[in-house]
Coordinates of N, CA, C and O in Angstrom, one line a residue:
Y15 N 92.4 83.2 110.8 CA 92.1 83.6 109.6 C 93.1 83.2 108.6 O 94.2 83.5 108.8
Y16 N 92.6 82.6 107.5 CA 93.5 82.3 106.3 C 93.1 83.1 105.1 O 91.9 83.5 104.7
P17 N 94.2 83.4 104.3 CA 94.0 84.4 103.1 C 93.3 83.2 101.9 O 94.1 82.2 101.9
V18 N 92.3 83.5 101.4 CA 91.6 82.8 100.5 C 91.7 83.6 99.0 O 91.2 84.7 98.9
R19 N 92.4 83.0 98.1 CA 92.5 83.4 96.7 C 91.3 83.2 95.9 O 90.7 82.1 95.8
V20 N 90.8 84.5 95.4 CA 89.4 84.3 94.6 C 89.8 84.9 93.4 O 90.6 85.8 92.9
S21 N 88.7 84.6 92.3 CA 88.9 85.2 90.9 C 88.6 86.6 90.8 O 87.9 87.1 91.8
Q22 N 89.1 87.3 89.9 CA 88.8 88.8 89.9 C 87.4 89.1 90.0 O 86.5 88.8 89.3
R23 N 87.3 90.4 90.6 CA 86.0 91.0 90.7 C 84.9 90.2 91.6 O 83.7 90.4 91.3
S24 N 85.2 89.1 92.1 CA 84.3 88.3 92.8 C 84.5 88.1 94.3 O 83.9 87.5 94.9
E25 N 85.5 89.2 94.7 CA 85.7 89.2 96.3 C 84.4 89.6 97.0 O 84.1 88.9 98.2
I26 N 83.7 90.4 96.9 CA 82.4 90.8 97.6 C 81.4 89.6 97.6 O 80.8 89.3 98.7
E27 N 81.3 89.0 96.5 CA 80.3 87.9 96.4 C 80.9 86.6 97.3 O 80.2 86.0 97.9
V28 N 82.2 86.4 97.2 CA 82.6 85.2 97.9 C 82.4 85.4 99.4 O 82.1 84.7 100.1
E29 N 82.9 86.8 99.8 CA 82.6 87.2 101.2 C 81.1 86.9 101.7 O 81.0 86.4 102.7
R30 N 80.3 87.2 100.9 CA 78.9 87.3 101.2 C 78.5 85.7 101.3 O 77.8 85.2 102.3
R31 N 79.0 84.9 100.3 CA 78.7 83.4 100.3 C 79.4 82.7 101.6 O 78.8 82.0 102.3
L32 N 80.7 83.1 101.9 CA 81.1 82.5 103.2 C 80.4 82.8 104.4 O 80.3 82.2 105.1
S33 N 79.9 84.2 104.5 CA 79.3 84.6 105.6 C 78.1 83.9 105.8 O 77.5 83.4 106.8
R34 N 77.4 83.6 104.6 CA 76.0 82.7 104.7 C 76.2 81.3 105.0 O 75.4 80.7 105.5
L35 N 77.7 80.8 104.8 CA 78.0 79.5 105.3 C 78.4 79.4 106.8 O 78.7 78.5 107.3
G36 N 78.4 80.6 107.3 CA 78.6 80.8 108.9 C 80.3 80.9 109.1 O 80.5 80.7 110.3
K37 N 81.0 81.1 108.1 CA 82.3 81.6 108.5 C 82.6 83.1 108.5 O 82.2 83.7 107.7
P38 N 83.3 83.4 109.6 CA 83.8 84.7 109.9 C 84.8 85.1 108.7 O 85.5 84.4 108.3
T39 N 84.4 86.4 108.2 CA 85.3 86.7 107.1 C 85.8 88.2 107.4 O 85.2 88.8 108.1
L40 N 86.8 88.5 106.6 CA 87.4 89.9 106.6 C 87.6 90.4 105.1 O 88.1 89.6 104.3
L41 N 87.0 91.4 104.8 CA 87.3 91.9 103.5 C 87.4 93.2 103.4 O 86.4 94.1 103.4
P42 N 88.5 94.0 103.7 CA 88.7 95.5 103.7 C 88.5 96.1 102.4 O 88.8 95.6 101.3
I43 N 87.7 97.1 102.4 CA 87.2 97.6 101.1 C 87.5 99.3 101.3 O 87.7 100.0 102.3
E44 N 87.5 100.1 100.2 CA 87.4 101.4 99.9 C 86.3 101.7 99.0 O 86.0 100.9 98.1
F45 N 85.8 102.9 99.1 CA 84.9 103.4 98.3 C 85.4 104.2 97.1 O 86.1 105.3 97.4
K46 N 85.1 104.1 95.9 CA 85.6 105.0 94.8 C 84.1 105.5 94.1 O 83.2 104.8 94.0
W47 N 84.4 106.7 93.5 CA 83.3 107.2 92.6 C 83.5 106.6 91.3 O 84.7 106.6 90.8
V48 N 82.3 106.1 90.7 CA 82.4 105.6 89.3 C 81.2 106.4 88.6 O 80.2 106.8 89.0
R49 N 81.5 106.5 87.4 CA 80.5 107.2 86.3 C 79.4 106.3 86.2 O 79.6 105.0 85.9
V50 N 78.2 106.7 86.3 CA 76.9 105.8 86.0 C 76.4 106.2 84.5 O 75.9 105.4 83.9
S51 N 76.6 107.5 84.3 CA 75.9 108.1 82.9 C 77.1 107.9 81.9 O 78.2 108.0 82.1
A52 N 76.6 108.1 80.5 CA 77.6 108.0 79.4 C 78.4 109.2 79.5 O 79.6 109.2 79.0
R53 N 77.8 110.3 79.8 CA 78.4 111.5 79.8 C 79.4 111.9 81.1 O 80.1 112.8 81.2
G54 N 79.2 111.1 82.0 CA 79.9 111.1 83.2 C 79.3 112.1 84.1 O 80.0 112.7 85.1
R55 N 78.1 112.5 83.8 CA 77.6 113.5 85.0 C 77.1 112.9 86.2 O 77.3 113.5 87.4
W56 N 76.6 111.7 86.3 CA 76.1 111.0 87.2 C 77.0 110.1 87.8 O 77.7 109.4 87.0
R57 N 77.5 110.3 89.1 CA 78.4 109.3 89.7 C 77.8 108.8 91.0 O 77.1 109.2 91.5
K58 N 78.3 107.6 91.2 CA 77.9 106.9 92.6 C 79.1 106.1 93.4 O 80.2 105.8 92.5
K59 N 79.1 106.2 94.7 CA 80.2 105.4 95.3 C 80.2 103.8 95.1 O 78.9 103.6 95.3
Q60 N 81.1 103.3 94.9 CA 81.3 101.8 94.5 C 82.2 101.1 95.5 O 83.2 101.6 95.5
P61 N 82.2 100.0 96.2 CA 83.0 99.5 97.0 C 84.0 98.8 96.2 O 83.5 97.9 95.3
Y62 N 85.3 98.9 96.5 CA 86.3 98.1 95.9 C 87.2 97.3 97.0 O 87.4 98.1 98.0
P63 N 87.5 96.3 96.9 CA 88.4 95.7 97.8 C 89.9 96.4 97.9 O 90.3 96.6 96.8
M64 N 90.2 96.5 99.0 CA 91.6 97.1 99.2 C 92.9 96.1 98.7 O 93.8 96.6 98.2
L65 N 92.5 94.8 98.9 CA 93.5 93.6 98.6 C 92.9 92.9 97.5 O 92.2 91.8 97.9
P66 N 93.0 93.3 96.1 CA 92.1 92.5 95.0 C 92.5 90.9 95.1 O 93.7 90.8 95.3
R67 N 91.4 90.3 94.7 CA 91.7 88.9 94.7 C 92.0 88.0 96.0 O 92.2 86.9 95.9
Y68 N 91.8 88.8 97.2 CA 91.9 88.1 98.4 C 90.6 88.2 99.4 O 90.1 89.4 99.5
V69 N 90.3 87.3 100.0 CA 89.3 87.4 101.1 C 89.9 86.6 102.4 O 90.6 85.6 102.1
F70 N 89.8 87.1 103.7 CA 90.3 86.4 104.7 C 88.9 85.8 105.5 O 88.1 86.4 105.9
A71 N 89.1 84.4 105.6 CA 88.1 83.7 106.4 C 88.8 82.8 107.5 O 90.0 82.2 107.4
A72 N 87.9 82.5 108.4 CA 88.2 81.8 109.6 C 87.7 80.3 109.4 O 86.8 80.1 109.1
F73 N 88.7 79.4 109.4 CA 88.4 77.8 109.3 C 89.0 77.1 110.5 O 90.1 77.7 110.9
R74 N 88.5 76.2 110.9 CA 89.0 75.4 112.1 C 90.2 74.7 111.7 O 91.2 74.7 112.4
D75 N 90.1 73.9 110.5 CA 91.2 73.0 110.2 C 91.1 72.8 108.6 O 90.2 73.3 107.9
A76 N 91.8 72.0 108.0 CA 91.9 71.6 106.8 C 90.6 70.9 106.3 O 90.0 71.2 105.3
D77 N 90.0 70.1 107.1 CA 88.8 69.4 106.7 C 87.6 70.4 106.8 O 86.7 70.2 105.8
D78 N 87.7 71.5 107.6 CA 86.7 72.5 107.6 C 86.6 73.3 106.3 O 85.8 73.6 105.6
W79 N 87.9 73.6 105.8 CA 88.2 74.4 104.4 C 87.6 73.5 103.2 O 87.1 73.9 102.5
Y80 N 88.2 72.1 103.4 CA 87.6 71.3 102.2 C 85.9 71.3 102.1 O 85.5 71.2 101.1
G81 N 85.4 71.0 103.3 CA 83.9 71.1 103.3 C 83.4 72.2 102.8 O 82.3 72.2 102.2
T82 N 84.0 73.5 103.1 CA 83.6 74.7 102.7 C 83.5 74.8 101.2 O 82.7 75.3 100.5
L83 N 84.7 74.4 100.7 CA 85.0 74.4 99.2 C 84.0 73.4 98.6 O 83.5 73.9 97.4
R84 N 83.7 72.4 99.1 CA 82.6 71.4 98.5 C 81.4 72.2 98.5 O 80.6 72.0 97.5
D85 N 80.8 72.7 99.6 CA 79.7 73.6 99.6 C 79.6 74.6 98.5 O 78.4 75.0 97.9
L86 N 80.7 75.4 98.3 CA 80.7 76.5 97.4 C 80.7 75.9 96.0 O 80.1 76.3 95.1
A87 N 81.4 74.6 95.8 CA 81.4 74.1 94.6 C 79.9 73.6 94.0 O 79.5 73.7 92.9
K88 N 79.2 73.1 95.2 CA 77.8 72.6 94.8 C 76.9 74.0 94.3 O 75.9 73.8 93.4
Q89 N 77.4 75.2 94.8 CA 76.5 76.3 94.4 C 77.1 76.9 93.1 O 76.6 78.1 92.6
G90 N 78.0 76.2 92.5 CA 78.8 76.7 91.2 C 79.7 77.9 91.5 O 80.0 78.7 90.6
F91 N 80.2 78.0 92.5 CA 81.1 79.1 92.8 C 82.5 78.7 93.5 O 82.9 79.4 94.4
A92 N 83.0 77.8 92.8 CA 84.6 77.5 93.1 C 85.1 76.9 91.7 O 84.5 76.4 91.0
G93 N 86.4 77.2 91.7 CA 87.0 76.9 90.4 C 87.8 77.9 89.9 O 88.0 79.0 90.5
Q94 N 88.7 77.8 88.7 CA 89.6 78.7 88.3 C 88.8 80.1 87.7 O 89.4 81.1 87.8
E95 N 87.7 79.7 87.1 CA 86.9 80.8 86.4 C 86.2 81.9 87.1 O 86.0 82.9 86.9
R96 N 85.5 81.2 88.3 CA 84.6 82.1 89.2 C 84.7 81.5 90.6 O 84.8 80.5 90.8
G97 N 84.9 82.6 91.4 CA 84.9 82.3 92.8 C 86.1 81.9 93.4 O 87.2 82.5 93.1
V98 N 86.1 81.0 94.5 CA 87.1 80.5 95.2 C 88.2 79.7 94.3 O 87.8 78.7 93.7
Q99 N 89.4 80.2 94.4 CA 90.6 79.5 93.6 C 91.4 78.7 94.6 O 92.1 77.6 94.2
G100 N 91.5 79.0 95.8 CA 92.3 78.1 96.9 C 92.7 79.0 98.1 O 92.6 80.2 98.1
L101 N 93.3 78.2 98.9 CA 93.9 79.0 100.0 C 95.5 79.3 99.8 O 96.0 78.8 98.8
V102 N 96.0 80.5 100.4 CA 97.3 80.8 100.1 C 98.1 80.1 101.1 O 97.8 80.2 102.3
S103 N 99.2 79.4 100.6 CA 100.0 78.9 101.6 C 101.5 79.5 101.7 O 101.9 80.2 100.8
S104 N 102.1 79.2 102.9 CA 103.4 79.9 103.1 C 104.4 78.6 103.3 O 104.0 77.9 104.3
R105 N 105.4 78.5 102.5 CA 106.5 77.4 102.9 C 105.8 75.9 102.7 O 106.1 75.2 103.6
G106 N 104.7 75.8 101.8 CA 104.1 74.5 101.7 C 103.1 74.3 102.6 O 102.6 73.0 102.7
R107 N 102.7 74.9 103.6 CA 101.9 74.7 104.7 C 100.7 75.7 104.6 O 101.0 77.0 104.3
F108 N 99.6 75.4 105.1 CA 98.4 76.5 105.3 C 98.6 76.9 106.6 O 98.4 76.2 107.7
E109 N 99.0 78.1 106.7 CA 99.1 78.7 108.1 C 98.1 79.9 108.4 O 98.0 80.6 107.4
P110 N 97.6 79.9 109.4 CA 96.6 81.2 109.7 C 97.5 82.5 109.7 O 98.6 82.4 110.1
L111 N 96.9 83.6 109.6 CA 97.5 85.1 109.8 C 97.7 85.0 111.4 O 97.0 84.5 112.2
S112 N 98.8 86.0 111.6 CA 98.9 86.2 113.1 C 97.9 87.2 113.7 O 97.2 87.8 112.8
S113 N 97.8 87.1 114.9 CA 96.6 87.7 115.7 C 96.9 89.3 115.5 O 96.0 90.1 115.3
Q114 N 98.2 89.9 115.2 CA 98.6 91.2 114.9 C 97.9 91.5 113.5 O 97.4 92.7 113.3
D115 N 98.3 90.6 112.4 CA 97.6 90.9 111.2 C 96.3 90.9 111.3 O 95.5 91.8 110.4
V116 N 95.5 90.0 111.8 CA 94.0 90.0 111.9 C 93.4 91.3 112.5 O 92.6 91.8 112.2
G117 N 94.2 91.7 113.7 CA 93.7 93.0 114.1 C 93.8 94.3 113.2 O 93.1 95.0 113.1
F118 N 95.0 94.2 112.5 CA 95.1 95.2 111.5 C 94.0 95.2 110.5 O 93.4 96.2 110.1
L119 N 93.9 94.0 109.9 CA 92.8 93.7 109.0 C 91.4 94.3 109.3 O 90.6 94.9 108.7
A120 N 90.9 93.7 110.7 CA 89.7 94.1 111.1 C 89.6 95.7 111.5 O 88.4 96.2 111.5
S121 N 90.7 96.4 111.5 CA 90.5 97.7 111.8 C 90.2 98.6 110.3 O 89.9 99.8 110.6
L122 N 90.5 97.9 109.5 CA 90.2 98.6 108.1 C 88.8 98.6 107.7 O 88.0 97.9 108.3
P123 N 88.3 99.7 107.1 CA 86.8 99.5 106.6 C 86.4 98.4 105.9 O 87.0 97.6 105.2
S124 N 85.3 98.1 106.1 CA 84.5 96.8 105.5 C 83.0 97.1 105.4 O 82.4 98.0 105.5
L125 N 82.5 96.1 104.5 CA 81.1 96.3 104.1 C 80.0 96.0 105.4 O 80.4 95.4 106.1
P126 N 78.9 96.7 105.4 CA 78.0 96.3 106.7 C 77.5 94.7 106.3 O 77.7 94.5 105.2
P127 N 77.2 94.2 107.3 CA 76.6 92.9 107.1 C 75.4 92.8 106.2 O 74.8 93.9 106.2
E128 N 75.3 91.7 105.5 CA 74.2 91.7 104.6 C 72.8 91.7 105.2 O 72.6 91.1 106.3
G129 N 72.0 92.4 104.6 CA 70.7 92.6 105.2 C 70.6 94.0 106.2 O 69.5 94.2 106.3
Q130 N 71.7 94.5 106.5 CA 71.8 95.7 107.3 C 72.2 96.9 106.4 O 73.2 96.7 105.8
P131 N 71.2 97.6 106.0 CA 71.6 98.8 105.3 C 72.8 99.7 105.8 O 72.7 100.0 106.9
A132 N 73.5 100.3 104.9 CA 74.5 101.2 105.4 C 73.8 102.6 105.8 O 72.7 102.9 105.3
T133 N 74.3 103.3 106.8 CA 73.7 104.5 107.4 C 73.6 105.5 106.4 O 74.9 105.9 105.6
N134 N 72.6 106.3 106.0 CA 72.5 107.4 105.2 C 72.8 108.6 106.2 O 72.1 109.1 107.0
I135 N 74.0 109.1 105.8 CA 74.7 110.1 106.8 C 73.8 111.4 107.0 O 73.6 112.0 107.9
H136 N 73.4 111.6 105.7 CA 72.6 113.0 105.5 C 71.3 113.0 106.2 O 70.9 113.9 106.7
K137 N 70.6 111.6 106.4 CA 69.4 111.5 106.8 C 69.7 111.3 108.5 O 68.8 111.6 109.4
A138 N 70.9 110.9 108.8 CA 71.3 110.6 110.3 C 71.6 111.9 111.1 O 71.2 112.0 112.4
L139 N 72.0 113.0 110.4 CA 72.5 114.2 111.1 C 71.3 115.1 111.1 O 70.5 115.5 110.2
K140 N 71.1 115.5 112.3 CA 69.8 116.6 112.5 C 70.4 117.7 113.4 O 71.2 117.4 114.2
P141 N 70.1 119.0 113.2 CA 70.5 120.1 113.9 C 70.0 119.8 115.5 O 69.1 119.2 115.6
G142 N 71.0 120.0 116.4 CA 70.9 119.9 117.8 C 71.3 118.5 118.1 O 71.3 118.1 119.2
G143 N 71.5 117.7 117.3 CA 71.9 116.1 117.6 C 73.3 116.0 117.9 O 74.1 116.9 117.7
M144 N 73.9 114.9 118.3 CA 75.2 114.7 118.4 C 76.0 113.8 117.5 O 75.1 113.0 116.8
A145 N 77.2 113.9 117.2 CA 77.8 113.3 115.9 C 79.3 112.9 116.5 O 79.9 113.7 117.3
E146 N 79.8 111.9 116.0 CA 80.9 111.7 116.5 C 82.2 111.9 115.1 O 81.8 111.4 114.0
I147 N 83.1 112.4 115.4 CA 84.1 112.7 114.1 C 84.9 111.3 113.9 O 85.4 110.8 115.0
V148 N 84.9 110.7 112.7 CA 85.6 109.5 112.4 C 86.8 109.4 111.9 O 87.5 108.6 112.0
E149 N 87.3 110.5 111.4 CA 88.5 110.8 110.7 C 89.2 112.0 110.8 O 88.3 113.1 111.0
G150 N 90.4 112.2 110.7 CA 91.0 113.5 111.0 C 91.7 113.7 112.4 O 91.6 112.8 113.2
P151 N 92.1 114.9 112.4 CA 93.0 115.2 113.7 C 91.9 115.3 115.0 O 92.4 114.9 116.1
F152 N 90.6 115.4 114.8 CA 89.7 115.4 115.9 C 88.8 114.1 115.9 O 87.8 114.0 116.5
A153 N 89.4 113.1 115.4 CA 88.7 111.8 115.3 C 88.5 111.3 116.8 O 89.4 111.4 117.7
G154 N 87.1 110.6 117.0 CA 86.8 110.2 118.1 C 86.1 111.3 119.0 O 85.4 111.0 120.1
Q155 N 86.1 112.5 118.7 CA 85.4 113.6 119.4 C 83.9 113.6 119.2 O 83.7 113.6 118.0
V156 N 83.2 113.7 120.1 CA 81.8 113.9 119.9 C 81.2 115.4 119.9 O 81.6 116.2 121.0
V157 N 80.7 115.8 119.0 CA 80.4 117.2 118.7 C 78.7 117.5 118.6 O 78.2 116.4 118.3
R158 N 78.2 118.7 118.8 CA 77.0 118.9 118.6 C 76.8 119.6 117.2 O 77.4 120.4 116.8
V159 N 75.7 118.9 116.5 CA 75.5 119.5 115.2 C 74.7 120.8 115.1 O 73.5 120.9 115.8
D160 N 75.2 121.8 114.4 CA 74.4 123.1 114.5 C 73.4 123.3 113.2 O 72.3 123.5 113.5
S161 N 73.9 123.0 112.0 CA 73.2 122.9 110.9 C 73.7 122.0 110.0 O 74.8 121.5 109.9
V162 N 72.8 121.5 108.9 CA 73.1 120.5 107.9 C 72.5 121.1 106.5 O 71.3 121.5 106.5
S163 N 73.5 121.3 105.5 CA 73.0 121.7 104.4 C 73.8 121.0 103.4 O 75.0 121.0 103.3
R164 N 72.9 120.4 102.3 CA 73.5 119.4 101.4 C 74.5 118.5 101.8 O 74.1 117.5 102.7
R165 N 75.9 118.4 101.4 CA 76.7 117.4 101.9 C 77.6 117.8 103.1 O 78.6 117.2 103.3
K166 N 77.4 119.0 103.7 CA 78.0 119.7 104.7 C 77.1 119.8 105.9 O 76.1 120.2 105.9
A167 N 78.0 119.7 107.2 CA 77.2 119.8 108.4 C 78.2 120.8 109.1 O 79.5 120.8 109.1
Q168 N 77.6 121.8 110.0 CA 78.4 122.6 110.8 C 78.3 122.1 112.1 O 76.9 121.9 112.5
V169 N 79.3 122.1 112.9 CA 79.3 121.4 114.3 C 80.0 122.4 115.2 O 80.8 123.2 114.7
L170 N 79.8 122.2 116.5 CA 80.3 122.9 117.5 C 81.4 122.2 118.0 O 81.3 121.1 118.5
L171 N 82.7 122.6 117.8 CA 83.9 122.1 117.9 C 84.7 122.8 119.2 O 84.9 123.9 119.1
Q172 N 85.2 122.0 120.3 CA 86.0 122.5 121.4 C 87.4 122.8 120.8 O 88.2 121.6 120.4
V173 N 87.8 124.0 120.5 CA 89.2 124.2 119.9 C 89.7 125.3 120.9 O 89.2 126.3 121.2
L174 N 90.9 125.0 121.6 CA 91.7 125.7 122.4 C 90.9 126.2 123.5 O 90.5 125.6 124.5
D175 N 90.5 127.6 123.5 CA 89.9 128.3 124.5 C 88.4 128.2 124.6 O 87.6 128.7 125.4
G176 N 87.7 127.9 123.6 CA 86.4 127.8 123.5 C 85.6 127.0 122.4 O 86.3 126.1 121.5
M177 N 84.4 127.1 122.1 CA 83.7 126.4 121.0 C 83.6 127.1 119.8 O 83.6 128.3 119.9
R178 N 83.9 126.3 118.8 CA 83.9 127.2 117.4 C 82.9 126.3 116.4 O 82.9 125.2 116.5
L179 N 82.5 127.2 115.6 CA 81.4 126.6 114.7 C 82.3 126.3 113.5 O 83.1 127.0 112.8
V180 N 82.5 124.9 112.9 CA 83.4 124.5 111.8 C 82.3 123.6 111.0 O 81.3 123.0 111.3
E181 N 82.9 123.4 109.7 CA 82.3 122.6 108.7 C 82.9 121.2 108.8 O 84.1 120.9 108.8

């Protein structure tokens, strides 16, 4: 994987276009709440890149990179103003990231593949069903869902000597 420098606020679009060209990509993101209405009552979660102006993409060699850049330029998505601006080099050479760095980037949250909808957690959780805790001290533990109301779910969790009902 190579770090690719992109113009401001075009990281997600560049990542989608590179994926459509068949290039494996990594784009770590985080979700932030943004105001939708003028008075700030309505908010929605919006994805933002954790590393602004960078997308990580796999290329075989320099010719593969230049061919991809040519394809993006034909689509009008390469240049200083919009889209891909270039590869990031170290000491005058284009070097791929180490496998340790790629592993770290792959462990960070990213967008679901294009065409695959994100899971609606509130519709996915049903009383009596099983769920996996994904963050916090109980991450990785599978629990039984007892009840779901609005944005909270009560689950049965194994704590010390027995099962406890927690939110």
